[in-house]
């Protein structure tokens, strides 16, 4: 049986998680919009905006970028690519931290692997060893929680996000065949040995799927706690 203090802690963790996800989305949009506005403005020839990472050292001893650096990245398409990569990494990291926090609060046991069967993978069982997804399943099983977050279809889709994140972190965003073969839906059709293109629509799908399923989890936790003890 879940204690009242645990329920309150989970509510707080879920609320903070959704706020952080909104903040990540805001940063992504603000970064993309500010660069596009800068590119659209006709700047005076003598205009120069310098951006310093630190003001504690002389200019020659700190990292400095200017508007020209931003515009070169933006017009080459590199700016948008790096911006989208960072938000995918952030979304996965925030989700990992939230799951670990809830698992610790509920003392959910760790697992080395789980099996998921989803229509997204042609209903073929697949062993997943991602520690975060294993904890999601463990939390649901320990307390008999029946939320969409713990469903095979949802875990399959979130697993896809982690595979994309791993391609960004470990392959610099290049999609190799070994990774593509494990992806689902339209991702499986992306060209290999090229940089992954991640659109705002892709990120929107990730943001909404994660937030909606965390909300489902919080609702089902309350529903479970309201059941009379047998």
PDB file of N, CA and C in Angstrom, residues 83-123:
ATOM      1  N   UNK A  83      20.364  22.406 -32.191  1.00  0.00           N
ATOM      2  CA  UNK A  83      19.310  22.790 -31.257  1.00  0.00           C
ATOM      3  C   UNK A  83      18.349  21.623 -31.015  1.00  0.00           C
ATOM      4  N   UNK A  84      17.956  20.944 -32.085  1.00  0.00           N
ATOM      5  CA  UNK A  84      17.040  19.809 -31.931  1.00  0.00           C
ATOM      6  C   UNK A  84      17.719  18.650 -31.197  1.00  0.00           C
ATOM      7  N   UNK A  85      19.011  18.450 -31.452  1.00  0.00           N
ATOM      8  CA  UNK A  85      19.731  17.382 -30.765  1.00  0.00           C
ATOM      9  C   UNK A  85      19.765  17.632 -29.259  1.00  0.00           C
ATOM     10  N   UNK A  86      20.030  18.878 -28.882  1.00  0.00           N
ATOM     11  CA  UNK A  86      20.120  19.186 -27.460  1.00  0.00           C
ATOM     12  C   UNK A  86      18.793  18.985 -26.746  1.00  0.00           C
ATOM     13  N   UNK A  87      17.691  19.293 -27.412  1.00  0.00           N
ATOM     14  CA  UNK A  87      16.402  19.136 -26.755  1.00  0.00           C
ATOM     15  C   UNK A  87      16.054  17.651 -26.597  1.00  0.00           C
ATOM     16  N   UNK A  88      16.428  16.810 -27.552  1.00  0.00           N
ATOM     17  CA  UNK A  88      16.192  15.365 -27.415  1.00  0.00           C
ATOM     18  C   UNK A  88      16.996  14.816 -26.239  1.00  0.00           C
ATOM     19  N   UNK A  89      18.247  15.224 -26.135  1.00  0.00           N
ATOM     20  CA  UNK A  89      19.088  14.794 -25.015  1.00  0.00           C
ATOM     21  C   UNK A  89      18.470  15.246 -23.695  1.00  0.00           C
ATOM     22  N   UNK A  90      18.003  16.481 -23.650  1.00  0.00           N
ATOM     23  CA  UNK A  90      17.402  17.021 -22.428  1.00  0.00           C
ATOM     24  C   UNK A  90      16.129  16.276 -22.049  1.00  0.00           C
ATOM     25  N   UNK A  91      15.258  16.020 -23.025  1.00  0.00           N
ATOM     26  CA  UNK A  91      14.002  15.320 -22.744  1.00  0.00           C
ATOM     27  C   UNK A  91      14.267  13.938 -22.155  1.00  0.00           C
ATOM     28  N   UNK A  92      15.207  13.221 -22.736  1.00  0.00           N
ATOM     29  CA  UNK A  92      15.536  11.882 -22.233  1.00  0.00           C
ATOM     30  C   UNK A  92      16.145  11.957 -20.838  1.00  0.00           C
ATOM     31  N   UNK A  93      17.008  12.938 -20.609  1.00  0.00           N
ATOM     32  CA  UNK A  93      17.657  13.083 -19.302  1.00  0.00           C
ATOM     33  C   UNK A  93      16.646  13.438 -18.220  1.00  0.00           C
ATOM     34  N   UNK A  94      15.732  14.363 -18.536  1.00  0.00           N
ATOM     35  CA  UNK A  94      14.708  14.750 -17.559  1.00  0.00           C
ATOM     36  C   UNK A  94      13.822  13.549 -17.223  1.00  0.00           C
ATOM     37  N   UNK A  95      13.473  12.762 -18.230  1.00  0.00           N
ATOM     38  CA  UNK A  95      12.649  11.574 -17.995  1.00  0.00           C
ATOM     39  C   UNK A  95      13.401  10.556 -17.141  1.00  0.00           C
ATOM     40  N   UNK A  96      14.679  10.355 -17.415  1.00  0.00           N
ATOM     41  CA  UNK A  96      15.494   9.424 -16.620  1.00  0.00           C
ATOM     42  C   UNK A  96      15.526   9.839 -15.149  1.00  0.00           C
ATOM     43  N   UNK A  97      15.749  11.118 -14.916  1.00  0.00           N
ATOM     44  CA  UNK A  97      15.824  11.616 -13.536  1.00  0.00           C
ATOM     45  C   UNK A  97      14.487  11.447 -12.828  1.00  0.00           C
ATOM     46  N   UNK A  98      13.390  11.738 -13.537  1.00  0.00           N
ATOM     47  CA  UNK A  98      12.063  11.601 -12.927  1.00  0.00           C
ATOM     48  C   UNK A  98      11.763  10.146 -12.569  1.00  0.00           C
ATOM     49  N   UNK A  99      12.025   9.233 -13.476  1.00  0.00           N
ATOM     50  CA  UNK A  99      11.753   7.813 -13.215  1.00  0.00           C
ATOM     51  C   UNK A  99      12.576   7.321 -12.028  1.00  0.00           C
ATOM     52  N   UNK A 100      13.856   7.682 -11.994  1.00  0.00           N
ATOM     53  CA  UNK A 100      14.718   7.254 -10.879  1.00  0.00           C
ATOM     54  C   UNK A 100      14.204   7.818  -9.564  1.00  0.00           C
ATOM     55  N   UNK A 101      13.750   9.066  -9.585  1.00  0.00           N
ATOM     56  CA  UNK A 101      13.226   9.690  -8.372  1.00  0.00           C
ATOM     57  C   UNK A 101      11.988   8.958  -7.858  1.00  0.00           C
ATOM     58  N   UNK A 102      11.052   8.656  -8.756  1.00  0.00           N
ATOM     59  CA  UNK A 102       9.832   7.946  -8.356  1.00  0.00           C
ATOM     60  C   UNK A 102      10.154   6.530  -7.888  1.00  0.00           C
ATOM     61  N   UNK A 103      11.059   5.860  -8.589  1.00  0.00           N
ATOM     62  CA  UNK A 103      11.446   4.498  -8.214  1.00  0.00           C
ATOM     63  C   UNK A 103      12.070   4.472  -6.822  1.00  0.00           C
ATOM     64  N   UNK A 104      12.884   5.476  -6.518  1.00  0.00           N
ATOM     65  CA  UNK A 104      13.497   5.547  -5.183  1.00  0.00           C
ATOM     66  C   UNK A 104      12.451   5.798  -4.110  1.00  0.00           C
ATOM     67  N   UNK A 105      11.495   6.688  -4.401  1.00  0.00           N
ATOM     68  CA  UNK A 105      10.444   6.996  -3.426  1.00  0.00           C
ATOM     69  C   UNK A 105       9.591   5.763  -3.131  1.00  0.00           C
ATOM     70  N   UNK A 106       9.376   4.941  -4.155  1.00  0.00           N
ATOM     71  CA  UNK A 106       8.516   3.763  -4.000  1.00  0.00           C
ATOM     72  C   UNK A 106       9.306   2.478  -3.756  1.00  0.00           C
ATOM     73  N   UNK A 107      10.619   2.625  -3.709  1.00  0.00           N
ATOM     74  CA  UNK A 107      11.503   1.480  -3.471  1.00  0.00           C
ATOM     75  C   UNK A 107      11.219   0.342  -4.457  1.00  0.00           C
ATOM     76  N   UNK A 108      11.104   0.722  -5.694  1.00  0.00           N
ATOM     77  CA  UNK A 108      10.868  -0.272  -6.744  1.00  0.00           C
ATOM     78  C   UNK A 108      12.167  -1.035  -7.032  1.00  0.00           C
ATOM     79  N   UNK A 109      12.093  -2.348  -7.140  1.00  0.00           N
ATOM     80  CA  UNK A 109      13.313  -3.135  -7.391  1.00  0.00           C
ATOM     81  C   UNK A 109      13.833  -2.928  -8.804  1.00  0.00           C
ATOM     82  N   UNK A 110      15.151  -2.994  -8.950  1.00  0.00           N
ATOM     83  CA  UNK A 110      15.751  -2.859 -10.270  1.00  0.00           C
ATOM     84  C   UNK A 110      15.622  -4.168 -11.044  1.00  0.00           C
ATOM     85  N   UNK A 111      15.608  -4.048 -12.355  1.00  0.00           N
ATOM     86  CA  UNK A 111      15.591  -5.212 -13.250  1.00  0.00           C
ATOM     87  C   UNK A 111      16.677  -5.041 -14.297  1.00  0.00           C
ATOM     88  N   UNK A 112      17.144  -6.150 -14.805  1.00  0.00           N
ATOM     89  CA  UNK A 112      18.162  -6.081 -15.854  1.00  0.00           C
ATOM     90  C   UNK A 112      17.541  -5.960 -17.241  1.00  0.00           C
ATOM     91  N   UNK A 113      16.295  -6.429 -17.381  1.00  0.00           N
ATOM     92  CA  UNK A 113      15.648  -6.366 -18.691  1.00  0.00           C
ATOM     93  C   UNK A 113      14.146  -6.554 -18.544  1.00  0.00           C
ATOM     94  N   UNK A 114      13.417  -6.140 -19.581  1.00  0.00           N
ATOM     95  CA  UNK A 114      11.987  -6.401 -19.676  1.00  0.00           C
ATOM     96  C   UNK A 114      11.693  -6.822 -21.108  1.00  0.00           C
ATOM     97  N   UNK A 115      10.537  -7.428 -21.307  1.00  0.00           N
ATOM     98  CA  UNK A 115      10.111  -7.808 -22.655  1.00  0.00           C
ATOM     99  C   UNK A 115       8.901  -6.958 -23.035  1.00  0.00           C
ATOM    100  N   UNK A 116       8.947  -6.366 -24.229  1.00  0.00           N
ATOM    101  CA  UNK A 116       7.807  -5.584 -24.710  1.00  0.00           C
ATOM    102  C   UNK A 116       7.348  -6.145 -26.054  1.00  0.00           C
ATOM    103  N   UNK A 117       6.038  -6.153 -26.244  1.00  0.00           N
ATOM    104  CA  UNK A 117       5.454  -6.609 -27.506  1.00  0.00           C
ATOM    105  C   UNK A 117       4.499  -5.530 -27.989  1.00  0.00           C
ATOM    106  N   UNK A 118       4.823  -4.941 -29.126  1.00  0.00           N
ATOM    107  CA  UNK A 118       4.032  -3.809 -29.625  1.00  0.00           C
ATOM    108  C   UNK A 118       3.768  -3.956 -31.120  1.00  0.00           C
ATOM    109  N   UNK A 119       2.632  -3.426 -31.546  1.00  0.00           N
ATOM    110  CA  UNK A 119       2.324  -3.415 -32.980  1.00  0.00           C
ATOM    111  C   UNK A 119       3.353  -2.583 -33.733  1.00  0.00           C
ATOM    112  N   UNK A 120       4.004  -1.660 -33.021  1.00  0.00           N
ATOM    113  CA  UNK A 120       5.040  -0.847 -33.670  1.00  0.00           C
ATOM    114  C   UNK A 120       6.227  -1.698 -34.108  1.00  0.00           C
ATOM    115  N   UNK A 121       6.377  -2.857 -33.460  1.00  0.00           N
ATOM    116  CA  UNK A 121       7.446  -3.794 -33.824  1.00  0.00           C
ATOM    117  C   UNK A 121       6.856  -5.104 -34.346  1.00  0.00           C
ATOM    118  N   UNK A 122       5.721  -4.948 -35.016  1.00  0.00           N
ATOM    119  CA  UNK A 122       5.046  -6.071 -35.657  1.00  0.00           C
ATOM    120  C   UNK A 122       4.718  -7.183 -34.664  1.00  0.00           C
ATOM    121  N   UNK A 123       4.429  -6.779 -33.426  1.00  0.00           N
ATOM    122  CA  UNK A 123       4.031  -7.692 -32.347  1.00  0.00           C
ATOM    123  C   UNK A 123       5.065  -8.787 -32.075  1.00  0.00           C
TER     124      UNK A 123
END
